[in-house]
Coordinates of C-alpha atoms in Angstrom, one line a residue:
Chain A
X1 CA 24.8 2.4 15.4
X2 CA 26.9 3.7 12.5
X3 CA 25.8 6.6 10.2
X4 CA 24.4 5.3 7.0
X5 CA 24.0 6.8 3.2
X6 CA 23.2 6.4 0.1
X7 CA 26.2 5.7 -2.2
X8 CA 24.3 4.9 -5.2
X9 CA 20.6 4.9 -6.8
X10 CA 19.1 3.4 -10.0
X11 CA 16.1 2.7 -12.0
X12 CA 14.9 1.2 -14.8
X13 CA 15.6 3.6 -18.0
X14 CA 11.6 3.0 -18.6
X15 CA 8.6 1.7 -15.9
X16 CA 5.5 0.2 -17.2
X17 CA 4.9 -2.8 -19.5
X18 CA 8.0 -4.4 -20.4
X19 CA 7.1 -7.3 -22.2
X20 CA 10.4 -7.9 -23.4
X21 CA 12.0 -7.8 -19.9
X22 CA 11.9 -10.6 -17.8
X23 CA 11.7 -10.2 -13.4
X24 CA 15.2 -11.2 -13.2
X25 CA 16.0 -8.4 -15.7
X26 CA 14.6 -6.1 -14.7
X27 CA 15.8 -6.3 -11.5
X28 CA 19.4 -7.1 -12.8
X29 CA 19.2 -3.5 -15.1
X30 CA 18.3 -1.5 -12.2
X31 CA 20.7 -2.5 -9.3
X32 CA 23.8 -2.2 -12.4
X33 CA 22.3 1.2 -12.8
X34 CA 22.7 1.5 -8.7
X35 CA 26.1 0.0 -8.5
X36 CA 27.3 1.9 -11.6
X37 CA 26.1 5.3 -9.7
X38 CA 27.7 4.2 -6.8
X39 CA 30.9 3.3 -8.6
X40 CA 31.2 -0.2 -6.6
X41 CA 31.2 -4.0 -8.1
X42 CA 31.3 -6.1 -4.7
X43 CA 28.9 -5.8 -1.8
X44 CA 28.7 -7.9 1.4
X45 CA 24.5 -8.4 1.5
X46 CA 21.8 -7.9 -1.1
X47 CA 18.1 -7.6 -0.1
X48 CA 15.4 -8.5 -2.5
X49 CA 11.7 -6.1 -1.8
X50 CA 9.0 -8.1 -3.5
X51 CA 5.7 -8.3 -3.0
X52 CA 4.2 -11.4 -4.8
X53 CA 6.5 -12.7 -7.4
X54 CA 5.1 -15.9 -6.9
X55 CA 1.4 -15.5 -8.1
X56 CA 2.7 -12.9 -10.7
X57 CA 5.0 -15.3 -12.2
X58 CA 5.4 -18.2 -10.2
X59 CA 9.4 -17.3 -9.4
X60 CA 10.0 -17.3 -5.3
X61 CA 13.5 -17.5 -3.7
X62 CA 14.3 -14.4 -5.1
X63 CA 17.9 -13.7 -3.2
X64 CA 19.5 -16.6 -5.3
X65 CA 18.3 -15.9 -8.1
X66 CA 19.3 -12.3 -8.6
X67 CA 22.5 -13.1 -6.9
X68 CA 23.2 -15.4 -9.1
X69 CA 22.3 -13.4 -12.4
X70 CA 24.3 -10.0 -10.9
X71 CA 27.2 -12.5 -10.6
X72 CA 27.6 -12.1 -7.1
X73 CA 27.6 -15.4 -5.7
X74 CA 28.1 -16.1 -2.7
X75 CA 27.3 -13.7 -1.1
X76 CA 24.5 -13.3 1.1
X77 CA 21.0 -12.4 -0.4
X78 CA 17.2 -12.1 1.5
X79 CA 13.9 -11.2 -0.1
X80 CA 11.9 -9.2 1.9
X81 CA 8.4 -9.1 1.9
X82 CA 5.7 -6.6 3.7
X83 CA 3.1 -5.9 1.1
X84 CA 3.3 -2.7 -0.9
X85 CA 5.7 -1.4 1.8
X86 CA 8.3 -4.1 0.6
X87 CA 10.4 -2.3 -1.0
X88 CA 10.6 0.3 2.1
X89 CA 11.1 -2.8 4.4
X90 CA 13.8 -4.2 2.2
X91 CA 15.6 -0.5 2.5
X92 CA 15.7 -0.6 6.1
X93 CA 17.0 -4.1 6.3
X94 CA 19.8 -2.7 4.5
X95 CA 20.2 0.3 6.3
X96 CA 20.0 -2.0 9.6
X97 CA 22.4 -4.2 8.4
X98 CA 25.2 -0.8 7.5
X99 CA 24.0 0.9 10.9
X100 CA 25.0 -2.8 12.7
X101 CA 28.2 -3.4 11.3
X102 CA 26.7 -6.5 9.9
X103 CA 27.7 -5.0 6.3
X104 CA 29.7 -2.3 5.1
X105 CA 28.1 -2.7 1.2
X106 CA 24.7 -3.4 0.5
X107 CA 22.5 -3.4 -2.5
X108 CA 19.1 -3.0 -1.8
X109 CA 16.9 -3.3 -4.5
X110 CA 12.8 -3.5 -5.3
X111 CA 11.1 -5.7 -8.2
X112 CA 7.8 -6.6 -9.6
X113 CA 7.0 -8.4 -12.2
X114 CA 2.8 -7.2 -13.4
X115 CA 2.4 -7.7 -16.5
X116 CA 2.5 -11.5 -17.5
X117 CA -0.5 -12.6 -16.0
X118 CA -4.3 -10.7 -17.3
X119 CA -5.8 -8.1 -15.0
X120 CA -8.0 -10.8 -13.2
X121 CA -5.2 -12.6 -12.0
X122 CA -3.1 -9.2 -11.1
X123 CA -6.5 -8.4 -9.1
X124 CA -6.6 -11.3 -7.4
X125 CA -2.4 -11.6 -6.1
X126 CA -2.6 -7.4 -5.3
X127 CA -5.5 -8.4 -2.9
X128 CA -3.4 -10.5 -1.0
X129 CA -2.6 -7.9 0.5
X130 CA -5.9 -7.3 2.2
X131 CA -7.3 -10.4 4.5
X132 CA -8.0 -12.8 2.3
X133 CA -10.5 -15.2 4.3
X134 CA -12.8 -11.5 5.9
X135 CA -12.0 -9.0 3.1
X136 CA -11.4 -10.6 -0.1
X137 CA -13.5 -13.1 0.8
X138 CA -16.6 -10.9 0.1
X139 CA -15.5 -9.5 -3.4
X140 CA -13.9 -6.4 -1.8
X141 CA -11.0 -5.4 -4.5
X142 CA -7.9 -3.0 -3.2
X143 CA -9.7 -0.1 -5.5
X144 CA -12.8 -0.7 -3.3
X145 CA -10.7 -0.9 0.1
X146 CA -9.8 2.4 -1.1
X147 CA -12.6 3.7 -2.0
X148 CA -13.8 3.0 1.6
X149 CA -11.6 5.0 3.1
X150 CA -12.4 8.1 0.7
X151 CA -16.3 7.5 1.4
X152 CA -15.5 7.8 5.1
X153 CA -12.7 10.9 4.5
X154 CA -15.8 12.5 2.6
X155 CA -18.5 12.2 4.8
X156 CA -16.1 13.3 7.7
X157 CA -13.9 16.0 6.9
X158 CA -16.2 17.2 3.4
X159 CA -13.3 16.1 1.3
X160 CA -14.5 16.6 -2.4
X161 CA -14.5 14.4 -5.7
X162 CA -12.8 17.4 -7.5
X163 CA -10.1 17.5 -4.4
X164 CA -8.8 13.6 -4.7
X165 CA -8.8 14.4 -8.7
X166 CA -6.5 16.9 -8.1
X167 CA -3.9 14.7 -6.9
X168 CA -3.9 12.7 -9.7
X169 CA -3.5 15.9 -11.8
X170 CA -0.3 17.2 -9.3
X171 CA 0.9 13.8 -9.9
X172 CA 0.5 13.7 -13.3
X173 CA 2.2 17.0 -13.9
X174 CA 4.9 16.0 -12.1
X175 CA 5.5 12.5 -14.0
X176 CA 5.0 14.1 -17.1
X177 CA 9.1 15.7 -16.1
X178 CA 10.4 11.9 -15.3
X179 CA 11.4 10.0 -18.8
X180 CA 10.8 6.5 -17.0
X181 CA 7.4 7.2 -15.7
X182 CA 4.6 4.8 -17.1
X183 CA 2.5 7.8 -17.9
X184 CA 4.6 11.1 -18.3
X185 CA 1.8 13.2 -19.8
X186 CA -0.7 15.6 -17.7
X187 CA -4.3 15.0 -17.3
X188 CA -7.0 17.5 -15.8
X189 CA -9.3 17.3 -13.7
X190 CA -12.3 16.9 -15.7
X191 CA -10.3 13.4 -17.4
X192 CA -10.4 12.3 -13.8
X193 CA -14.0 13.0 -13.0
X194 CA -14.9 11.9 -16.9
X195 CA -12.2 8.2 -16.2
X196 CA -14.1 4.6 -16.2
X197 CA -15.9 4.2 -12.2
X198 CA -13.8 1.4 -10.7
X199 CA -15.4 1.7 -7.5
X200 CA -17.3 4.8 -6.2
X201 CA -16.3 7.2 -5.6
X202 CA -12.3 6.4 -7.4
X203 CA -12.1 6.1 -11.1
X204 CA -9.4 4.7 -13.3
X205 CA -7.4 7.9 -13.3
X206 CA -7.9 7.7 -9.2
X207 CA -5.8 4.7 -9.3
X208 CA -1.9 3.8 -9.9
X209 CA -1.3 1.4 -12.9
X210 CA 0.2 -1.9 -12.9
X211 CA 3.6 -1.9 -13.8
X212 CA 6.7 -3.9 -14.3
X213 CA 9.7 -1.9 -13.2
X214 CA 12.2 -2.1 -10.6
X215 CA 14.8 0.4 -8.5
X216 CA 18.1 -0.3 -6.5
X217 CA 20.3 1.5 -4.0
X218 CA 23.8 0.8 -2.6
X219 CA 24.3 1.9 1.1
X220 CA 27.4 2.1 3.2
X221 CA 28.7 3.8 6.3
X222 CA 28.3 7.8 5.6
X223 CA 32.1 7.8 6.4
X224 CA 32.7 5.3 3.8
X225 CA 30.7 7.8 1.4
X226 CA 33.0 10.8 1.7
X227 CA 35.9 8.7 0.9
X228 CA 34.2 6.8 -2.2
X229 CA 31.6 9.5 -4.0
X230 CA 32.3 12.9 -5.4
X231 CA 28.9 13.6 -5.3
X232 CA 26.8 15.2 -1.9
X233 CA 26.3 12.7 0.6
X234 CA 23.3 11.8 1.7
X235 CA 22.6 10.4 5.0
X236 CA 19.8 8.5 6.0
X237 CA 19.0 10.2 9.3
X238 CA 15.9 7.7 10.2
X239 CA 14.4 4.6 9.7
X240 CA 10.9 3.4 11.1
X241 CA 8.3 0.8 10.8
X242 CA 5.4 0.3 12.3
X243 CA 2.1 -2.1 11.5
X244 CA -1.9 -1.7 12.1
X245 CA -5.1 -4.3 11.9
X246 CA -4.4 -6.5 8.6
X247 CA -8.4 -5.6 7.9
X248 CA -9.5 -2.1 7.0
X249 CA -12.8 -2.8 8.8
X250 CA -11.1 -3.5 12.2
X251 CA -10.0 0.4 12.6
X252 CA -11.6 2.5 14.9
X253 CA -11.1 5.2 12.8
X254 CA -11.2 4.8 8.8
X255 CA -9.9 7.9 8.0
X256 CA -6.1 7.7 9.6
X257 CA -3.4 5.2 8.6
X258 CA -2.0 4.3 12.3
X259 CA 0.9 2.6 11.0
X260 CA 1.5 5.3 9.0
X261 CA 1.5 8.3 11.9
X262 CA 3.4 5.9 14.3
X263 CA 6.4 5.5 11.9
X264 CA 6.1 9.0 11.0
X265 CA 6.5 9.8 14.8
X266 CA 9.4 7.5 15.4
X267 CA 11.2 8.7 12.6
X268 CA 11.0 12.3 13.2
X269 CA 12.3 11.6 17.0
X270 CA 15.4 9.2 15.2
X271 CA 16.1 12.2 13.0
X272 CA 15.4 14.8 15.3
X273 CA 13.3 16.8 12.9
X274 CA 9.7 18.2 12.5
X275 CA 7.4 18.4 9.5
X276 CA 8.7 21.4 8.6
X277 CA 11.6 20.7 8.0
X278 CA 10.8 18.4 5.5
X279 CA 11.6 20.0 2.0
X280 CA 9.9 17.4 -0.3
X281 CA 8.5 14.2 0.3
X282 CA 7.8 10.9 -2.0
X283 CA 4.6 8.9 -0.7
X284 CA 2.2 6.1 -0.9
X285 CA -0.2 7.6 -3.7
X286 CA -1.3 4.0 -4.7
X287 CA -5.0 5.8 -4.8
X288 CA -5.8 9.6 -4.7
X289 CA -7.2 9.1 -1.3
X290 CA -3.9 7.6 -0.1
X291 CA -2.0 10.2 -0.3
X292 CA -4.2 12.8 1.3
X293 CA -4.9 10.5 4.3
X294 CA -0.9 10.0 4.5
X295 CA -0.2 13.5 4.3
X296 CA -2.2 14.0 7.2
X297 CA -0.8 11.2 9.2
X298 CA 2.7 12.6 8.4
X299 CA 1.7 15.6 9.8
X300 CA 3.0 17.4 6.7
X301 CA -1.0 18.7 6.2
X302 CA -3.5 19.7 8.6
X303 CA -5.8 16.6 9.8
X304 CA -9.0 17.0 7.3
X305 CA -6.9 19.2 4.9
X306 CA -5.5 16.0 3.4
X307 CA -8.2 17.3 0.0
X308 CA -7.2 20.8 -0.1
X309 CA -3.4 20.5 -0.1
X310 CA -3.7 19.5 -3.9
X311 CA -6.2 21.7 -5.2
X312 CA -4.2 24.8 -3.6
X313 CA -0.8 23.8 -5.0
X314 CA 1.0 23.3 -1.9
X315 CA 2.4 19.7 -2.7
X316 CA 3.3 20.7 -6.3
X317 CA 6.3 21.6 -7.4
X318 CA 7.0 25.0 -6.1
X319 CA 4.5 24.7 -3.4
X320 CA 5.1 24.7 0.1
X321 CA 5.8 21.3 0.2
X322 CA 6.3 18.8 -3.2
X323 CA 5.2 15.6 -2.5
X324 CA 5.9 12.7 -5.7
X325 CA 7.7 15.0 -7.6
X326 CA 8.5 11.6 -9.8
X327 CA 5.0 11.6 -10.7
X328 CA 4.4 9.4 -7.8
X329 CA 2.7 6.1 -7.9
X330 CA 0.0 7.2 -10.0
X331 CA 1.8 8.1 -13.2
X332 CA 5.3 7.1 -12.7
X333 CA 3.6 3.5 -11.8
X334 CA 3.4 1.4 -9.1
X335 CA 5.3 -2.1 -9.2
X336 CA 4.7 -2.7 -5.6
X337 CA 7.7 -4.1 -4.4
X338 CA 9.9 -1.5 -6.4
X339 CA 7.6 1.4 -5.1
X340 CA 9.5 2.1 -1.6
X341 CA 13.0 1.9 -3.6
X342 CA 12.0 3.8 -6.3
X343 CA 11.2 7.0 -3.1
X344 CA 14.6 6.7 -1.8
X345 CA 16.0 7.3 -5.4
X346 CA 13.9 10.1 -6.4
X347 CA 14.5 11.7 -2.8
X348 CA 18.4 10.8 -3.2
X349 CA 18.6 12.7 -6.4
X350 CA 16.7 16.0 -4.9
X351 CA 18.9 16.0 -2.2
X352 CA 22.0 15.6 -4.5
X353 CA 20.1 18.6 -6.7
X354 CA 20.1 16.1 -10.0
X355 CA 16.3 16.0 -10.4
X356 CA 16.7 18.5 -14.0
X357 CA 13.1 19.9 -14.5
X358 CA 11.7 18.4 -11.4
X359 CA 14.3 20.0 -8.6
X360 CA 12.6 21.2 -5.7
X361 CA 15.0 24.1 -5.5
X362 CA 17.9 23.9 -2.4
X363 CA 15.9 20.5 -0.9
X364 CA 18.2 19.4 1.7
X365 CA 15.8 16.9 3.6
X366 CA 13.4 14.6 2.3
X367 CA 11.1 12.1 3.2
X368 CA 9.8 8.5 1.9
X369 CA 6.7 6.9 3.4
X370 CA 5.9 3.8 1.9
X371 CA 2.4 1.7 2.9
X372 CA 1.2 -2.2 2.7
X373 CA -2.1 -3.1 2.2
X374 CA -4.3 -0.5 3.3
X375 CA -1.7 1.1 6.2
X376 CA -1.5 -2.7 7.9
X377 CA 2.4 -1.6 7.7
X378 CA 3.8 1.6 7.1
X379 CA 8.0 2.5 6.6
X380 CA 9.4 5.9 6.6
X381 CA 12.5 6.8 6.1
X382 CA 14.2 10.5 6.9
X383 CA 16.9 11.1 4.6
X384 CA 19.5 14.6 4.9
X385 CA 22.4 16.0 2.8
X386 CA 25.5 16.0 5.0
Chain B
X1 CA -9.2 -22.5 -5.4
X2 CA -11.7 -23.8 -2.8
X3 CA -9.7 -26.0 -0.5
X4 CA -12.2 -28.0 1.3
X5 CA -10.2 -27.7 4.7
X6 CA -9.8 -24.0 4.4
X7 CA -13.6 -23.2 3.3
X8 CA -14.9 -25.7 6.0
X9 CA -12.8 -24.1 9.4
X10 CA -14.1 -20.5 8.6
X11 CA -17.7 -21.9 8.4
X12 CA -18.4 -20.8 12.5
X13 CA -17.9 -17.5 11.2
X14 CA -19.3 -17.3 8.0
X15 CA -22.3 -18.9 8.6
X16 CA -23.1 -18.4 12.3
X17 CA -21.0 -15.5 13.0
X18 CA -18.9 -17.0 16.0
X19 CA -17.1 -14.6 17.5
X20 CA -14.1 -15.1 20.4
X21 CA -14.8 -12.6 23.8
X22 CA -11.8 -12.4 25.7
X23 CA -12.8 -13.1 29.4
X24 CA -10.3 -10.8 30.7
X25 CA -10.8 -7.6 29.8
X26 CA -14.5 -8.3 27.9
X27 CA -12.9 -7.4 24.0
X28 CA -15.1 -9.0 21.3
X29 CA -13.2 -10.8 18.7
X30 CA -14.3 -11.8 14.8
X31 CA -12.4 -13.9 13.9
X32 CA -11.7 -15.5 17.1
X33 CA -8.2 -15.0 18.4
X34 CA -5.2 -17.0 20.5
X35 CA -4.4 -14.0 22.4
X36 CA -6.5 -10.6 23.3
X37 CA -5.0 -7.5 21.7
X38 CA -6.0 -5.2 24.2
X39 CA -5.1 -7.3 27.9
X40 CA -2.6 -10.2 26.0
X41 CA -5.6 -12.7 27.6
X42 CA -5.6 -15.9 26.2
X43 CA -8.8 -17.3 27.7
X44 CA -12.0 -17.0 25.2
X45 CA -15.5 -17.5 24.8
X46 CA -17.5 -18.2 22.1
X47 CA -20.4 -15.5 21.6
X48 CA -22.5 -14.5 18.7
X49 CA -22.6 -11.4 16.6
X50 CA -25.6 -8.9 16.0
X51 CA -27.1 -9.8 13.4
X52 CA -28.5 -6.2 13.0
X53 CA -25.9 -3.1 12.6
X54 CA -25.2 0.3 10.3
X55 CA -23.4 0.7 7.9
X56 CA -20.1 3.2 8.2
X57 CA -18.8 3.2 4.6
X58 CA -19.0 1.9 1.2
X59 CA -18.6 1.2 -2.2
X60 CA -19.4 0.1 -5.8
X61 CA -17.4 -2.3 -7.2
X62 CA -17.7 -1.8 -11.1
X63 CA -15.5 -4.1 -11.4
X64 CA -14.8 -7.5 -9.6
X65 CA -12.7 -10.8 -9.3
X66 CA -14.2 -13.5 -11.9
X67 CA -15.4 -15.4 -8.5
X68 CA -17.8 -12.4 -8.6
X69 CA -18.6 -12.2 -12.1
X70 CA -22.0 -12.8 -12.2
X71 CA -23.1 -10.2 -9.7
X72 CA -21.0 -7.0 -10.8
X73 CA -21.5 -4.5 -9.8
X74 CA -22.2 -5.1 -6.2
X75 CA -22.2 -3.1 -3.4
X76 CA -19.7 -4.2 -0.2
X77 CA -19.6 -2.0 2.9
X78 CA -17.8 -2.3 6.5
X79 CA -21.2 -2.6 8.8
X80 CA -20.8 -2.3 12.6
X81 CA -22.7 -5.1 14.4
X82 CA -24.9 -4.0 17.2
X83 CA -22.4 -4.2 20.2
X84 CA -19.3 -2.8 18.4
X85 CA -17.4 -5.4 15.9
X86 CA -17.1 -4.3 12.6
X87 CA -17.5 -6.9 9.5
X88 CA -16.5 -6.3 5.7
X89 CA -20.1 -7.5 4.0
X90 CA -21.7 -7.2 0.7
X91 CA -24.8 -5.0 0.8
X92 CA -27.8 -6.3 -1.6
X93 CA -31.6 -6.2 -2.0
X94 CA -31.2 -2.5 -1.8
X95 CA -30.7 0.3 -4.5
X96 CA -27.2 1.9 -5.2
X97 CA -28.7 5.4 -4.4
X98 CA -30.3 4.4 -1.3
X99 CA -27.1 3.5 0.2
X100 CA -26.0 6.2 3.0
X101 CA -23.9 6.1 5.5
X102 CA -26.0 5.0 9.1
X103 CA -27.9 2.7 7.0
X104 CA -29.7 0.2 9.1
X105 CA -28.9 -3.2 7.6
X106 CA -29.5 -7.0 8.7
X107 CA -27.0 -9.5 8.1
X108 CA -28.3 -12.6 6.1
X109 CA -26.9 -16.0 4.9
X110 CA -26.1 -16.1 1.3
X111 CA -24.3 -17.4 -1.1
X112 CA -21.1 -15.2 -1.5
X113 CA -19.1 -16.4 -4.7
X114 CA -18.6 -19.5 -7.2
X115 CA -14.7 -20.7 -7.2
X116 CA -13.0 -21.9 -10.4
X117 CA -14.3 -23.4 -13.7
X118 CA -16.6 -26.3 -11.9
X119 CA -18.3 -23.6 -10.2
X120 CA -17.9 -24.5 -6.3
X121 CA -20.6 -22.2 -4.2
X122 CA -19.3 -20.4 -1.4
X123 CA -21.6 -19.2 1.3
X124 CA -21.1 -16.5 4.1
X125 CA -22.7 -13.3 5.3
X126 CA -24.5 -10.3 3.6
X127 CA -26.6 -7.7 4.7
X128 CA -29.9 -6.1 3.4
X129 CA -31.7 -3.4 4.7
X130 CA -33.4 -3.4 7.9

């Protein structure tokens, strides 16, 4: 396989409702903002993350149509589709098809679309992402899948309400530096514990927003990097996947994402590096509870200690380790298939040391773990500066 | 959106609980399955859930899908059936503070939710206290 990097990142200048903006805009301002980073105009493949454009706004076939509206007809263009990992899954398709040969150029790039349809409606396509016929089925929501999860973390390990409010808090401190975050302003703990119950024990302020946005990333053989970019190189040194039960309730244990520690595991074996090593880390915060859970499954936290690693500082910014220094899912927003992207730019600029108020200070590797569902597939990605 | 053909091939399971056993290696399967996860099997029997278990986690949801509108807030937990299989269920006839986890519940038929504007009732599973 050939070495792979990133040749280019973008965003949206602003996530969260953009009523003005339609999908294929969004998408289209994004992966400009990628290519104009990366300083190309032709690629060989793009590949479309989206989780559910079609019950959001009734648009499928994604690959043509932002082909087609980035004027790059005709070349070849796949949507890709796992969930809330989606985005992460449409990354490693890229990467897989630089590593191959298949491509030399791709644009990779993650969209969703949230806000045209009324929160019922965004309930009902986000819990498509659960089992519809033995989950959804029984009025289980993807707050109260959640929520699940945290119950059994509690009970278990003693995990506290005030501990899965502070990640909301580190989040939120850390979005409040990002200028497109949904929700750049901090929040304390008591506005957590004070927030509207969605379903106990999580609150409104437990749980990332929905959001239109969209991010984009140009990959190409590291080689081709040094010759084309003035800026640090940055090499993705791994690329995993791996997938667990579709239903929460068919886990032997509900307190550990499986998909989530067996891509971990993979990964650090492709990269040949350890937890710590890791200098700062963007991942799956969809609900407070995720992220402690996935910290522990990363290995980047103690098993249990999932709680404490926010309340003692040592995933903010100038902690040990900073997870979502972008303010993560919760307050930078969470379009879902955008979300896995969106970590390989925020990890991409860290590693290039262009993250302003939010550097994590001589980060040289970084991490992106991005989750479907409830951990029914989890993609990490271990990225270096070479 | 209650598709007749969709609502009427889960009704083993949702209203007599039919699970698939794998008669290889013994695994218990709700839904059924085509092939055993554990051995890669693909010979099943039909057996029946528990209808008695306890309940490992849950929730409150505060706030539903409209299917659900008229019962919110309601209660859903994952219950494992005596004999090991798991279910996602709504817990009712019981008070949100007695809910604990190792609850002893029953699993009852009820009616579940009412699809779109002409109201279509859907039945399944829910448990209640033992």
């Amino acid at each position: 396989m050939r070495d792979v990097a990133v040749l280019g990142v973008g965003l949206n200048s602003k996530w969260g409702e953009l009523w003005e903006m339609s999908l294929r805009d969004i998408f289209v301002e994004a992966a400009l903002n990628a290519l104009d980073d990366a300083g190309v105009d032709r690629v060989d493949s793009i590949v479309v993350g989206c989780m559910t454009s079609g019950l959001f706004v009734g648009q499928e076939h994604l690959g043509s149509l932002m082909s087609d509206y980035l004027g790059m007809n005709p070349v070849a263009a796949t949507r890709v589709e796992s969930a809330c990992a989606s985005g992460g899954a449409a990354f490693r398709q890229g990467f897989l098809e630089v590593a191959s040969g298949a491509a030399d150029i791709v644009l990779v790039g993650g969209v969703e679309k949230m806000t045209d349809v009324g929160g019922d409606e965004a309930t009902y396509a986000l819990s498509a992402a659960s089992d519809m016929e033995y989950e959804a089925y029984h009025g289980i929501t993807f707050p109260g899948l959640y929520a699940l999860v945290a119950r059994a973390h509690m009970h278990r390990f003693g995990t506290t309400r005030e501990q899965l409010a502070h990640v909301a808090v580190k989040n939120h401190r850390h979005g409040a530096r990002n200028p497109v975050a949904q929700y750049p302003y901090e929040i304390t703990v008591e506005d957590v514990l004070a927030s509207v119950m969605v379903a106990d024990p999580l609150r409104v302020l437990d749980c990332s927003p929905i959001t239109d946005g969209a991010a984009a990333a140009v990959l190409c053989p590291v080689e081709t990097a040094r010759k084309l970019s003035k800026k640090p190189v940055v090499k993705v040194l791994a690329s995993a996947q791996a997938s667990s039960t579709i239903a929460l309730h068919s886990r032997k244990d509900l307190t550990w994402f499986e998909s989530t520690a067996e891509a971990a595991q993979k990964a650090y074996r492709m990269a040949g590096k350890r937890p710590e090593d890791i200098d700062v880390a963007e991942v799956h915060d969809c609900f407070t509870i995720a992220e402690i859970v996935v910290l522990e499954a990363l290995g980047l936290v103690e098993r249990g200690k999932g709680g404490q690693a926010a309340a003692s500082g040592m995933t903010a910014l100038g902690g040990k380790i900073p997870v979502n220094t972008s303010g993560g899912l919760k307050s930078k927003g969470h379009p879902v298939g955008a979300t896995g992207v969106a970590q390989v730019v925020e990890i991409t600029r860290q590693l290039r040391g262009e993250s302003g108020p939010r550097q994590v200070e001589g980060a040289r590797v970084g991490l992106t773990q991005n989750m479907g569902g409830t951990g029914g597939s989890s993609v990490v990605h271990i990225f270096e500066t070479v | 959106m209650a598709n007749p053909a969709r609502y009427w091939r889960e009704i083993p399971q949702r209203y007599r609980l039919e699970a698939g056993k794998c008669r290889t290696c013994g695994t218990v399967f709700f839904p059924p399955r085509l092939v055993c996860a554990q051995c890669r099997s693909r010979s099943f029997e039909t057996v029946r859930l528990s209808d008695e278990g306890t309940l490992v986690t849950y929730t409150v949801i505060r706030v539903g899908p409209s299917q659900f509108a008229d019962q919110t807030p309601y209660a859903v937990g994952i219950v494992e059936l005596d004999g090991g299989v798991r279910i996602t269920a709504q817990i009712v006839d019981c008070d949100f503070e007695k809910l604990a986890v190792g609850l002893r519940l029953r699993v009852e038929f009820r009616r579940i939710q009412k699809q779109g504007e002409a109201g279509i009732l859907c039945y399944g599973y829910k448990c209640v206290p033992a």
